[in-house]
Short mmCIF file of C-alpha atoms in Angstrom, two decimals:
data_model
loop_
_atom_site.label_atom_id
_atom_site.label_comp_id
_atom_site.label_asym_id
_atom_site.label_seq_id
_atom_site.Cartn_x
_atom_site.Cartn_y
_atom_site.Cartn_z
CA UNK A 4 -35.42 -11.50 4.90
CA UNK A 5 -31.95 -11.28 5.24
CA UNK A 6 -31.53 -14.42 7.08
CA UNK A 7 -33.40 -16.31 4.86
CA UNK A 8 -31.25 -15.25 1.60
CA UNK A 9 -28.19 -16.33 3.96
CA UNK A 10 -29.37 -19.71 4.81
CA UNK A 11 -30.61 -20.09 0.88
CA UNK A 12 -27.31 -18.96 -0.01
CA UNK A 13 -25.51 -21.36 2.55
CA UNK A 14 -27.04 -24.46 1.28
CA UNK A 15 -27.14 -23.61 -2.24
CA UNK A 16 -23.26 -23.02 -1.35
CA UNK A 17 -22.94 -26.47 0.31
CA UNK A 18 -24.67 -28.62 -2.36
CA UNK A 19 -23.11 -27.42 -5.40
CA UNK A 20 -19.51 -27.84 -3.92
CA UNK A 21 -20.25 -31.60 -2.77
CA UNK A 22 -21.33 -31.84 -6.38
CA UNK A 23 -18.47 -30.63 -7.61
CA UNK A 24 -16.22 -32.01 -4.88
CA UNK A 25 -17.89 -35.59 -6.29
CA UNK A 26 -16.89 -34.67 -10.04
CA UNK A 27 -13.48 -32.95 -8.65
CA UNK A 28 -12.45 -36.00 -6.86
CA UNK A 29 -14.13 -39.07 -8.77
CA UNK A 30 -15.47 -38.58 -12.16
CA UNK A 31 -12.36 -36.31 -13.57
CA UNK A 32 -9.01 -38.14 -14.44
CA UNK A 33 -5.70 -37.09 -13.30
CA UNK A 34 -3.65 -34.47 -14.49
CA UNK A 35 -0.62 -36.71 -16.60
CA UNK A 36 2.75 -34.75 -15.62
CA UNK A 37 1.10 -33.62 -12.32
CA UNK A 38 -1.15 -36.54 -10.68
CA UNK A 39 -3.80 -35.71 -8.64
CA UNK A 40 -2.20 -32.32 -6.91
CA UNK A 41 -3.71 -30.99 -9.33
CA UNK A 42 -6.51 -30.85 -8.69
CA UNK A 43 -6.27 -28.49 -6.36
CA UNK A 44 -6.39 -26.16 -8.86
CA UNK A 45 -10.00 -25.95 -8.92
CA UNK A 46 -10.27 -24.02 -5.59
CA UNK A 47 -6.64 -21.86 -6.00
CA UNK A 48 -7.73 -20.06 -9.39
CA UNK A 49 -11.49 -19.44 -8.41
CA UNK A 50 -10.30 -18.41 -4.62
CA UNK A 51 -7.50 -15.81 -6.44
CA UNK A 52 -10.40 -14.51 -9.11
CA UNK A 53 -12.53 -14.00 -5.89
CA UNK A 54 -10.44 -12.37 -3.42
CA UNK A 55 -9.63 -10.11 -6.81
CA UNK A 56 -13.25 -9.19 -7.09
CA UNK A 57 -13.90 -8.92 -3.48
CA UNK A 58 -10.94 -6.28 -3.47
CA UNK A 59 -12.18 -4.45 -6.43
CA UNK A 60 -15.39 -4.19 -5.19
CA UNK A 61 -14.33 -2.73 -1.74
CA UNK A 62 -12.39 -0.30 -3.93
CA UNK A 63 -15.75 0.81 -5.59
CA UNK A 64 -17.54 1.05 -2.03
CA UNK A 65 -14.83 3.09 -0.77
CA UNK A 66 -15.28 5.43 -3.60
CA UNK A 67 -19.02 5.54 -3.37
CA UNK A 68 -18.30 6.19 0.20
CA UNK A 69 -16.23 9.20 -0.29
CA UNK A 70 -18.90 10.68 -2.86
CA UNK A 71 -22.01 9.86 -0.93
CA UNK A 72 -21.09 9.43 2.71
CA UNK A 73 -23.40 6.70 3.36
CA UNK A 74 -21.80 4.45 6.23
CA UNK A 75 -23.27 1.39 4.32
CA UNK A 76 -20.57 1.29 1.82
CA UNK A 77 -18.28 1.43 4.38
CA UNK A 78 -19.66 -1.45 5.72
CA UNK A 79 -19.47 -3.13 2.34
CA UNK A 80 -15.91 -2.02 1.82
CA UNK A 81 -14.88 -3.69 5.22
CA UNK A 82 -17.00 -6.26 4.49
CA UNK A 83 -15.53 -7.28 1.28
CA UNK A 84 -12.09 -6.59 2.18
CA UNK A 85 -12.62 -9.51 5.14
CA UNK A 86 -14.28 -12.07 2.58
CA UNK A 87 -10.97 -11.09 0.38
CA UNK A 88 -8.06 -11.65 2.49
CA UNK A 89 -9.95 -14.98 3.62
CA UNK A 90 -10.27 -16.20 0.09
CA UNK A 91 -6.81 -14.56 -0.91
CA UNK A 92 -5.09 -16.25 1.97
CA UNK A 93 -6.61 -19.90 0.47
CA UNK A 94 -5.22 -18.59 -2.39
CA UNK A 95 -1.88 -18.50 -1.07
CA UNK A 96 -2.17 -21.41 1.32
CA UNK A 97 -3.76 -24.03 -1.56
CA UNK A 98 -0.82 -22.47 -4.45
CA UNK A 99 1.88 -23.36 -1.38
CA UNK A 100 0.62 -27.23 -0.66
CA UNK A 101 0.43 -27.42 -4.60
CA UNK A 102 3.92 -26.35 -4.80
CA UNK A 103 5.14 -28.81 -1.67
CA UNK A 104 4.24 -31.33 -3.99
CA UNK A 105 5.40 -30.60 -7.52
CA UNK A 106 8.50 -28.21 -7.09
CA UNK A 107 9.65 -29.67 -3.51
CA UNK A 108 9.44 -26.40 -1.52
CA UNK A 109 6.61 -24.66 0.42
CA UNK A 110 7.74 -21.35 -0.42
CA UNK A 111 10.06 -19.60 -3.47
CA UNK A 112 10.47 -15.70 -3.38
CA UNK A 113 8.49 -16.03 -7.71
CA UNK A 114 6.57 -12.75 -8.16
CA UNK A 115 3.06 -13.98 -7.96
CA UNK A 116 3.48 -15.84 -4.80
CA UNK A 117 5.20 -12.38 -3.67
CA UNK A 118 2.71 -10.24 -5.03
CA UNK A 119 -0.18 -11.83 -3.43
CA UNK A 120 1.58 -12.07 -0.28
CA UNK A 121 2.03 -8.12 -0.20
CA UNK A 122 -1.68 -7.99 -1.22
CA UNK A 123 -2.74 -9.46 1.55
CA UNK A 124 -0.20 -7.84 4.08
CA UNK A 125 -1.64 -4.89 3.08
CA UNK A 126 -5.39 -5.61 2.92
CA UNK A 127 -4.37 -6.74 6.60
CA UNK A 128 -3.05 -3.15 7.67
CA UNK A 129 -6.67 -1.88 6.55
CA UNK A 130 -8.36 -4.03 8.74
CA UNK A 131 -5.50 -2.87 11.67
CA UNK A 132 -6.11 0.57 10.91
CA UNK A 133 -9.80 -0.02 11.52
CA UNK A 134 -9.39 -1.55 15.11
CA UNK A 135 -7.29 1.39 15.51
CA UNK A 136 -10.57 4.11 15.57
CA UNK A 137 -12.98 4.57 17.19
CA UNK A 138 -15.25 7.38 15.71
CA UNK A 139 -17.43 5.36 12.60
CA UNK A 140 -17.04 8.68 10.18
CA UNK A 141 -13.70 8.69 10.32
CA UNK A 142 -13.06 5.34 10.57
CA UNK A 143 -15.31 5.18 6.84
CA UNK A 144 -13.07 7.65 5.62
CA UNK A 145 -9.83 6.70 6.88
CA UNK A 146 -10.26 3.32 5.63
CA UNK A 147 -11.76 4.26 2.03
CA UNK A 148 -8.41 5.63 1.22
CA UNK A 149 -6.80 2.87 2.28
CA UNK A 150 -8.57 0.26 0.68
CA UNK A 151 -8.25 3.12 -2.52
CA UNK A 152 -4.20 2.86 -2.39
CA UNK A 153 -4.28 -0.99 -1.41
CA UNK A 154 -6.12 -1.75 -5.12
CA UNK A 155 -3.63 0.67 -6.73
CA UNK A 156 -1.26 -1.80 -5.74
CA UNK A 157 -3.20 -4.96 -7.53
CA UNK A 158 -2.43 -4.32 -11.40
CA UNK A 159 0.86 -4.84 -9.96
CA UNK A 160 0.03 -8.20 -8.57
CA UNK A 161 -1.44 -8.73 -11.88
CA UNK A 162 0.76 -7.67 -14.27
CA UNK A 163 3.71 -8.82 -12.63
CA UNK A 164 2.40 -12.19 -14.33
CA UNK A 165 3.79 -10.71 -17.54
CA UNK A 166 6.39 -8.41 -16.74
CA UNK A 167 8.79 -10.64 -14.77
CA UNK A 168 9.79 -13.92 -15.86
CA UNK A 169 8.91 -16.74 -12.96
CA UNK A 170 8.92 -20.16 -11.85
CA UNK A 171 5.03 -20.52 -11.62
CA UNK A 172 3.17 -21.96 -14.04
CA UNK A 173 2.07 -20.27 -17.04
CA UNK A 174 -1.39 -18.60 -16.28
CA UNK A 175 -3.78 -21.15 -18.16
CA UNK A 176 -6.73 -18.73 -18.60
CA UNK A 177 -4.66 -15.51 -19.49
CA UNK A 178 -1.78 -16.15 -21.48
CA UNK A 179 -0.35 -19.24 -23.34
CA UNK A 180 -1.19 -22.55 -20.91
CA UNK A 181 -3.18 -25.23 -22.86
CA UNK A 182 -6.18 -27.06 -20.78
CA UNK A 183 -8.35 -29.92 -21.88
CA UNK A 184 -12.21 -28.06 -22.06
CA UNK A 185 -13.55 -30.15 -19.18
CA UNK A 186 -10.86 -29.09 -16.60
CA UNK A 187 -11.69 -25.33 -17.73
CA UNK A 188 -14.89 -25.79 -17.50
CA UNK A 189 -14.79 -27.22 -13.84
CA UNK A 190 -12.43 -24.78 -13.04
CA UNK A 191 -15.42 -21.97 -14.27
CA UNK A 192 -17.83 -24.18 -12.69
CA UNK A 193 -15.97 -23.93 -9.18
CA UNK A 194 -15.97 -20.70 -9.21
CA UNK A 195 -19.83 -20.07 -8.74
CA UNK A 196 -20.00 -22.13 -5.14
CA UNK A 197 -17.24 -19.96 -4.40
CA UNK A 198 -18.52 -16.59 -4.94
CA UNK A 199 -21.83 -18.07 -3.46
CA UNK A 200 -19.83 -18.24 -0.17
CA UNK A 201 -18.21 -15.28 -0.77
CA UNK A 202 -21.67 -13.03 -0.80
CA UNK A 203 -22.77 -15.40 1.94
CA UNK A 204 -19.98 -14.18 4.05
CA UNK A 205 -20.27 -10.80 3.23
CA UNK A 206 -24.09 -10.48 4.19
CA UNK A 207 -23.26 -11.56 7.38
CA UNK A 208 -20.38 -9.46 7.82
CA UNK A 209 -22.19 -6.47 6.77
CA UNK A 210 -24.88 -7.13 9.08
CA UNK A 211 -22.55 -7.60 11.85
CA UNK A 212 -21.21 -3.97 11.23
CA UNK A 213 -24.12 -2.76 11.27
CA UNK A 214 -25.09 -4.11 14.18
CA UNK A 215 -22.23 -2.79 15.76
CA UNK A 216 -22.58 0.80 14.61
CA UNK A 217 -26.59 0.41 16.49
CA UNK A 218 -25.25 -0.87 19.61
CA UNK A 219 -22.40 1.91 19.77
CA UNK A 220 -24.97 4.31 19.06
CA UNK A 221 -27.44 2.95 21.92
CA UNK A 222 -24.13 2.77 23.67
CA UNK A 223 -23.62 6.79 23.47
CA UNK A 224 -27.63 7.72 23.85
CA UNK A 225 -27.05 5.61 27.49
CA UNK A 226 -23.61 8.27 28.26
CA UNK A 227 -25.49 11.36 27.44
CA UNK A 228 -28.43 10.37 29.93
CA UNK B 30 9.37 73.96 1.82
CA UNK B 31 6.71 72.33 0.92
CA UNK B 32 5.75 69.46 3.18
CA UNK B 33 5.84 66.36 2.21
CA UNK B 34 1.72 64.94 2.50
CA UNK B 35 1.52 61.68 4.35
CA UNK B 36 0.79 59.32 3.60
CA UNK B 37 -1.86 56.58 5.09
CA UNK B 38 -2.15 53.09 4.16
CA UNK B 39 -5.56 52.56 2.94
CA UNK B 40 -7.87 51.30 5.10
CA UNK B 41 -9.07 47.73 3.70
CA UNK B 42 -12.38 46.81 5.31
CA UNK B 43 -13.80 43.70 5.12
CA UNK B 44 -10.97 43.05 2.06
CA UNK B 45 -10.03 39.80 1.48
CA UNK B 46 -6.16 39.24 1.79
CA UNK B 47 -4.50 38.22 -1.67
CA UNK B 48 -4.77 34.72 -2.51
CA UNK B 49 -1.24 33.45 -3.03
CA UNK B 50 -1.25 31.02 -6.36
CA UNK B 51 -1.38 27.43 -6.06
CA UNK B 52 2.27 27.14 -6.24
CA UNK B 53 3.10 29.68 -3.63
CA UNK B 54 1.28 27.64 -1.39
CA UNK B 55 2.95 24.36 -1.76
CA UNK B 56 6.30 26.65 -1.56
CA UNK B 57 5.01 28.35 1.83
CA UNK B 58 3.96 25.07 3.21
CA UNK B 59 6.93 23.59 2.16
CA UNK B 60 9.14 26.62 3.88
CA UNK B 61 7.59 26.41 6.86
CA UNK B 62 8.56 22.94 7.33
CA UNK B 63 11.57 23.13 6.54
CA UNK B 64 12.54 26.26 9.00
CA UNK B 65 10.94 24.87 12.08
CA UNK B 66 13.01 21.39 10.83
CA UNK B 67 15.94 23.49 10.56
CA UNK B 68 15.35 25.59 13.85
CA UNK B 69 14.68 22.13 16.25
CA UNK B 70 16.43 19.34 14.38
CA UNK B 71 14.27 16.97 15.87
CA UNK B 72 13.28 14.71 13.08
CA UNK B 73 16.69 14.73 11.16
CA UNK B 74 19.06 14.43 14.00
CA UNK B 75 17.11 11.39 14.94
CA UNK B 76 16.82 10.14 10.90
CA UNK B 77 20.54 10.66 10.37
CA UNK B 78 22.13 9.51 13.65
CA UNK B 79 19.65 5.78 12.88
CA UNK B 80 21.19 5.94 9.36
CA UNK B 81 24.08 5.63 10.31
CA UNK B 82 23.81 3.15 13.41
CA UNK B 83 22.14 0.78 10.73
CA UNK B 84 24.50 1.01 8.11
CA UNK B 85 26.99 0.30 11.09
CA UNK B 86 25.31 -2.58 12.51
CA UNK B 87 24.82 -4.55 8.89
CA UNK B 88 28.32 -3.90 8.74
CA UNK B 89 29.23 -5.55 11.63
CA UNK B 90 26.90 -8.71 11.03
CA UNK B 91 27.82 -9.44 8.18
CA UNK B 92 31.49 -8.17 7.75
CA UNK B 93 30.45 -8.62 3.57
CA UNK B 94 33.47 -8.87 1.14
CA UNK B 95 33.25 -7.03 -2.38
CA UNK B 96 30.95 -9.49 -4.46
CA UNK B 97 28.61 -9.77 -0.75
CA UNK B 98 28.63 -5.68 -1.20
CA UNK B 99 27.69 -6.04 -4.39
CA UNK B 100 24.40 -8.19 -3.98
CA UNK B 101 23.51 -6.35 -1.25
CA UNK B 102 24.42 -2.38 -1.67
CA UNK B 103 21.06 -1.58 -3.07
CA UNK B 104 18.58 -3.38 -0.87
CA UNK B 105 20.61 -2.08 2.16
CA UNK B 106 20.69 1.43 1.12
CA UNK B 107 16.61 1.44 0.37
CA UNK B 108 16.01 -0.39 3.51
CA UNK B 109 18.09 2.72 5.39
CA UNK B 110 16.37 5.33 3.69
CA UNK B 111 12.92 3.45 4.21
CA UNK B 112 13.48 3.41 7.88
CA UNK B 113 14.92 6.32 8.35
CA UNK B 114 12.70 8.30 6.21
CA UNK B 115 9.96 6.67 8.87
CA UNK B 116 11.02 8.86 11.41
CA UNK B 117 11.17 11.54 9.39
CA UNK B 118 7.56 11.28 7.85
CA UNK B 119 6.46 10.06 11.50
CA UNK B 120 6.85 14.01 12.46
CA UNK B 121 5.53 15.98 9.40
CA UNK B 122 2.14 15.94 10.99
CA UNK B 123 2.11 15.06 14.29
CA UNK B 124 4.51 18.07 14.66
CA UNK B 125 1.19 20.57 13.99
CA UNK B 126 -0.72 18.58 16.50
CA UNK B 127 0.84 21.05 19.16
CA UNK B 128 -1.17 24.36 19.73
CA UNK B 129 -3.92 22.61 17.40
CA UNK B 130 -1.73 23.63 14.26
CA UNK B 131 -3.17 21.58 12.41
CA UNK B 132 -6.40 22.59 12.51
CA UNK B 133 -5.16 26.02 11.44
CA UNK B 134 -3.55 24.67 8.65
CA UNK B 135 -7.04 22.71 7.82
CA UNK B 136 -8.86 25.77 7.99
CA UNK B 137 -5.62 28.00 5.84
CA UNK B 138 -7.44 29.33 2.81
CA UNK B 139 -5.03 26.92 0.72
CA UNK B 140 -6.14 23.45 -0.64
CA UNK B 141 -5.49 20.75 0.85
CA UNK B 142 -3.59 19.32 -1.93
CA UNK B 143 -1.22 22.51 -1.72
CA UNK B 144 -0.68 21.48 2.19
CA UNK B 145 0.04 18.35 1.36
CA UNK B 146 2.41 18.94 -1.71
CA UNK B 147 4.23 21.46 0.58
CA UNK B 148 4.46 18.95 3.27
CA UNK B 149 5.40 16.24 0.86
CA UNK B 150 8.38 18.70 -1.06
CA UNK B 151 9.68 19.35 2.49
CA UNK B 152 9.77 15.87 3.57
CA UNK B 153 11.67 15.37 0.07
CA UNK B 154 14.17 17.41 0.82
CA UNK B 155 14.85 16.43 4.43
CA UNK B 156 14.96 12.98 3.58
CA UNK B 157 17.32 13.70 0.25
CA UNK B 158 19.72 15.56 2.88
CA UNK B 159 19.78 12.48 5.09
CA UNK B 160 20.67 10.17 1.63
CA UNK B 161 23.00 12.77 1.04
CA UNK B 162 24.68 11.65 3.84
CA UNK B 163 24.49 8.37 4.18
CA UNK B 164 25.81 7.50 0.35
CA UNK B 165 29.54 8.63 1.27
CA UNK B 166 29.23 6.98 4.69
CA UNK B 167 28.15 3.73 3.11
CA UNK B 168 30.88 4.28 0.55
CA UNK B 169 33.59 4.76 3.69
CA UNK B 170 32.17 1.97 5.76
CA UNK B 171 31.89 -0.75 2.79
CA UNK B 172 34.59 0.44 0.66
CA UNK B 173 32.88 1.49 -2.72
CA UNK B 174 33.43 4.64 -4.66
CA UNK B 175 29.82 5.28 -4.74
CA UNK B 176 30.12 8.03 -7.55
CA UNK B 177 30.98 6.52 -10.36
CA UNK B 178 27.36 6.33 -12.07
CA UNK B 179 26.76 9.79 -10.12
CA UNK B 180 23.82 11.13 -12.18
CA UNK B 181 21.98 7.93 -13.01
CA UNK B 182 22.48 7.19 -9.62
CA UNK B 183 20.68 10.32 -7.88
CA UNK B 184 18.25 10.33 -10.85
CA UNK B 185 17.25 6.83 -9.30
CA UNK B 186 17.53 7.68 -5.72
CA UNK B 187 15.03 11.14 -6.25
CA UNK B 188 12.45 8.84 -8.02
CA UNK B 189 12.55 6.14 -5.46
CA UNK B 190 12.08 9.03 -2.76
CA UNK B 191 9.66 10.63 -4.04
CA UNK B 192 7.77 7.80 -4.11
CA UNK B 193 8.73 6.96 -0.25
CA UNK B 194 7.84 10.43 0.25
CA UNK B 195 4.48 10.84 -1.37
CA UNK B 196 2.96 7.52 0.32
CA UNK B 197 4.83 8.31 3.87
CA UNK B 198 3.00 11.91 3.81
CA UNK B 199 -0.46 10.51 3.45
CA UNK B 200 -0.43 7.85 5.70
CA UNK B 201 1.20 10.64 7.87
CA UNK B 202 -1.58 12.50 7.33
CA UNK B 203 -4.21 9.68 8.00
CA UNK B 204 -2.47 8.49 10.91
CA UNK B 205 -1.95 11.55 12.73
CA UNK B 206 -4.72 11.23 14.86
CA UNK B 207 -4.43 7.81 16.12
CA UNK B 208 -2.49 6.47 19.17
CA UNK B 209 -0.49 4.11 17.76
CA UNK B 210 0.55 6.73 14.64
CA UNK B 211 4.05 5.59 14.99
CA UNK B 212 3.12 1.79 14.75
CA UNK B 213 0.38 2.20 12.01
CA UNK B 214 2.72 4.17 9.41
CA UNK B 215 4.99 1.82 8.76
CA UNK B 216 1.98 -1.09 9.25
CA UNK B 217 0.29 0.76 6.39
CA UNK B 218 3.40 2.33 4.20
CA UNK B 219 5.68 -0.38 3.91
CA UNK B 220 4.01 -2.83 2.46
CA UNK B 221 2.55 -0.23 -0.51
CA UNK B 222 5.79 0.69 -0.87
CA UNK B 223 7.04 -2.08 -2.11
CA UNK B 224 6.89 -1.98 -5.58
CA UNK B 225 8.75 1.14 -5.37
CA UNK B 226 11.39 -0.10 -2.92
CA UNK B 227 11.96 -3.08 -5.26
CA UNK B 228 12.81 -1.50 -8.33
CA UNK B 229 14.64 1.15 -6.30
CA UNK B 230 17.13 -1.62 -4.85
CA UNK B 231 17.05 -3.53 -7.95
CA UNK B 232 18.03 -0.27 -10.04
CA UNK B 233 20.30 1.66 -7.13
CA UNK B 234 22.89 -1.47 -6.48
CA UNK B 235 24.41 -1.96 -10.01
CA UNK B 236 24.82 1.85 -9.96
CA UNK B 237 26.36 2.04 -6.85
CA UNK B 238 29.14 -0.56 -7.56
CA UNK B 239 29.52 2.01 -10.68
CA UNK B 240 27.65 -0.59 -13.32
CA UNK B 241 25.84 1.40 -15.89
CA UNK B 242 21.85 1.03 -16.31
CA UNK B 243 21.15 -2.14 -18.94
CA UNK B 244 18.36 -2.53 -21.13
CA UNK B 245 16.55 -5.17 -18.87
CA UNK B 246 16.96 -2.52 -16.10
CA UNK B 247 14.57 -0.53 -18.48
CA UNK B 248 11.54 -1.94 -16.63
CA UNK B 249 12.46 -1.12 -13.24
CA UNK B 250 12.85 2.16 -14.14
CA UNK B 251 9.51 2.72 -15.75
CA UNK B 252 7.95 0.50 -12.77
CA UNK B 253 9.53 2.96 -10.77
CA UNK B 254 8.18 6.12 -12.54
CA UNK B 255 4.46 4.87 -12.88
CA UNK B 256 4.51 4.34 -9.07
CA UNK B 257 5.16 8.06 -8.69
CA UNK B 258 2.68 9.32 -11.28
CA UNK B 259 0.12 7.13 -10.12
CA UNK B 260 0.46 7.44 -6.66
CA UNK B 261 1.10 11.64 -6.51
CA UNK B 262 -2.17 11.53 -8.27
CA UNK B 263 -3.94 9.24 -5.78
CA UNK B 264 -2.73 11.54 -3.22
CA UNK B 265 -3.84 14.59 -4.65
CA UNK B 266 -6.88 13.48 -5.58
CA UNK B 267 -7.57 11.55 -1.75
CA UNK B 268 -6.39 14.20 0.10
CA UNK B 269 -9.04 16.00 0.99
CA UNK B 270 -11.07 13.83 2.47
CA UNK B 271 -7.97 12.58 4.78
CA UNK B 272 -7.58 16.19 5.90
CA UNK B 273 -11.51 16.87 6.55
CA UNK B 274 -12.18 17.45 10.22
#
């Protein structure tokens, strides 16, 4: 069952983004001050919004796991957290070609780029920290206050927009950037192969913990005999 | 002459012994820590003499003139206390792994929030005595009359520790049991911390070049405070389920 959602999932994934790779790339005009770069937007802003959700919801797993015990949030949380830092790091990765091209420079020390770097330098120490034990139990609880902490850290990231003045771009969604209606709605648009992949990836993940807790159990029930 | 009737100490049977308040516990706790500390040395010795070696060898490299002090006083001085608190917090639990205290001090009847508090308040202080030293010797090495903004100065300096304090003691906590505790705290501290070590260098170098604190320095400060009240609670409230067995 599961492997049939993920293969529905997969191509469902694939077709919509060469349709909107097609309408990305050929059918919308370019960007006047900013030339075709821009584009690129499309996949930095949905990528952000979904390493965002992906770390929110491995904050709510980690909860549920310290309420109920139940080893499949934990498995959700480290699922999520994975899917995250992959999307967060094309976050980072598409924001730093986009600023090769219009400001000169791969990298400037501005708070967002900063912010999400520390995001995901953390989000990274959770997945350390999770290589580091052995025992599952502990290893759920260990990492669900982790992960708890690491979000604490993300109204930072986001605020930070606000509260210190930088050389990105003015967010266009949240706060005062203008954008023509069919750029936003591409850049909405985008955002729905995107998560697609994103709960894609995590299915798999998750089933690839769980697989690994059953073969460390089989793995003990071989030591006692 | 009459003789005086003795007297016995009544004989308590199956009595529970008194249940010391909340904040008798975190003081106890916080006691103990600091006696053993005080009795071996080993964590402080070992914070203080690194101090020091660092501020030596930045010193050195970069031989800075007044205006180079002046950029750099505050993110220096955080970066010294960050490291050198490491080595403090490092120690605050693995020291109870000997003689399985820890698992005495699990099973205490105390919260574990009133552990951890008392762990956290000693940490504060040992780490506050190994600022306490380090300030004049950075004001020797790099020529600065550090005093100048005195008050505003430690005001910033206790906030900015607590908050290294607080975060260093759970993930003290959390990685006590792991083999690479020594590697993983700092893996998993630093990079919370640094909000907190931001606004702490941001906010700590005018004052030590004996600036007052300006208006725009207003948000570093209240960055600075919601990191502590957000993240003592987080603790608190996490705690327990870092200390379960």
């Amino acid at each position: 069952m599961r492997n049939k959602t993920i293969a529905v999932l997969s191509w469902f994934t694939a077709l919509l983004l060469a349709g909107n790779l097609a309408v990305i790339l050929l059918v919308l005009p370019d960007e006047v001050q900013q030339g075709p770069i821009f584009r690129i937007i499309f996949f930095h802003v949905p990528a952000a919004w979904t390493a965002f959700l992906c770390f929110f919801g491995a904050m709510i797993a980690s909860v549920l796991y310290l309420v109920r015990k139940n080893l499949r949030y934990d498995a959700f949380a480290a699922a999520a957290t994975e899917v995250g830092l992959a999307f967060g790091a094309a976050n980072l990765l598409t924001g730093m070609i986009w600023g090769h091209i219009i400001w000169g420079i791969w990298w400037t020390w501005d708070w967002r780029l900063t912010s999400m770097l520390v995001g995901l330098i953390i989000y990274a120490g959770y997945v350390m920290l999770r290589r580091a034990i052995e025992e599952a139990t502990e290893r759920a609880r260990m990492s669900a206050v982790v992960s708890i902490l690491a979000f604490a850290d993300v109204p930072i990231i986001f605020f930070s927009i606000k509260w210190w003045r930088t050389q990105h771009p003015q967010p266009v969604i949240y706060g005062g950037g203008v954008m023509s209606p069919a750029y936003k709605f591409m850049l909405f648009f985008n955002w729905i192969p995107l998560l697609l992949l994103a709960v894609a990836l995590l299915l798999i993940r998750m089933r690839q913990e769980q697989t690994g807790r059953e073969i460390d159990a089989l793995r003990r029930e071989m030591h006692a005999f | 002459m009459a003789v005086p009737a003795v007297r016995r100490a009544p004989i308590r049977t199956g009595m529970k012994p008194p249940r010391l308040s909340f904040l008798r516990q975190t003081l106890t706790v916080a006691w103990k820590d600091l006696r053993s500390e005080l009795r071996t040395k080993e964590a402080i010795n070992a914070s203080l003499s690194f101090a020091v070696v660092i501020l030596l060898l930045f010193s050195a490299a970069f031989e800075p003139t007044e205006d180079q002090t002046r950029e750099i006083s505050g993110g220096l001085l955080w970066l010294v206390f960050a490291f050198a608190g490491a080595l403090i917090l490092n120690r605050s639990f693995a020291r109870e792994l000997a003689n399985d205290c820890l698992d005495a001090l699990i099973a205490a009847p105390m919260s574990g929030a009133a552990l951890f508090l008392g762990k956290a308040l000693a940490n504060f202080v040992l780490l506050s005595a190994v600022e306490a030293v380090c300030l004049p010797v950075f004001g020797a090495f790099y020529n600065v009359h550090v005093t100048r903004q005195f008050w505003p100065l430690a005001g910033v300096i206790a906030l900015g520790t607590w908050g290294l304090t607080v975060v260093g003691t759970v993930f003290s906590a959390l990685t006590v049991n792991l083999r690479l505790r020594e590697l993983m705290l700092p893996v998993l501290g630093y990079p919370i911390l640094i909000p907190c070590l931001l606004a702490a260098m941001h906010l700590t170098a005018p004052l030590v070049m004996g600036d007052p604190l300006t208006a725009e320095l207003a948000q570093w400060v209240r960055l600075l405070v919601a990191f502590d009240v957000i993240f003592s609670a987080l603790a608190l409230a996490l705690i327990e389920s870092v200390m379960v067995r």
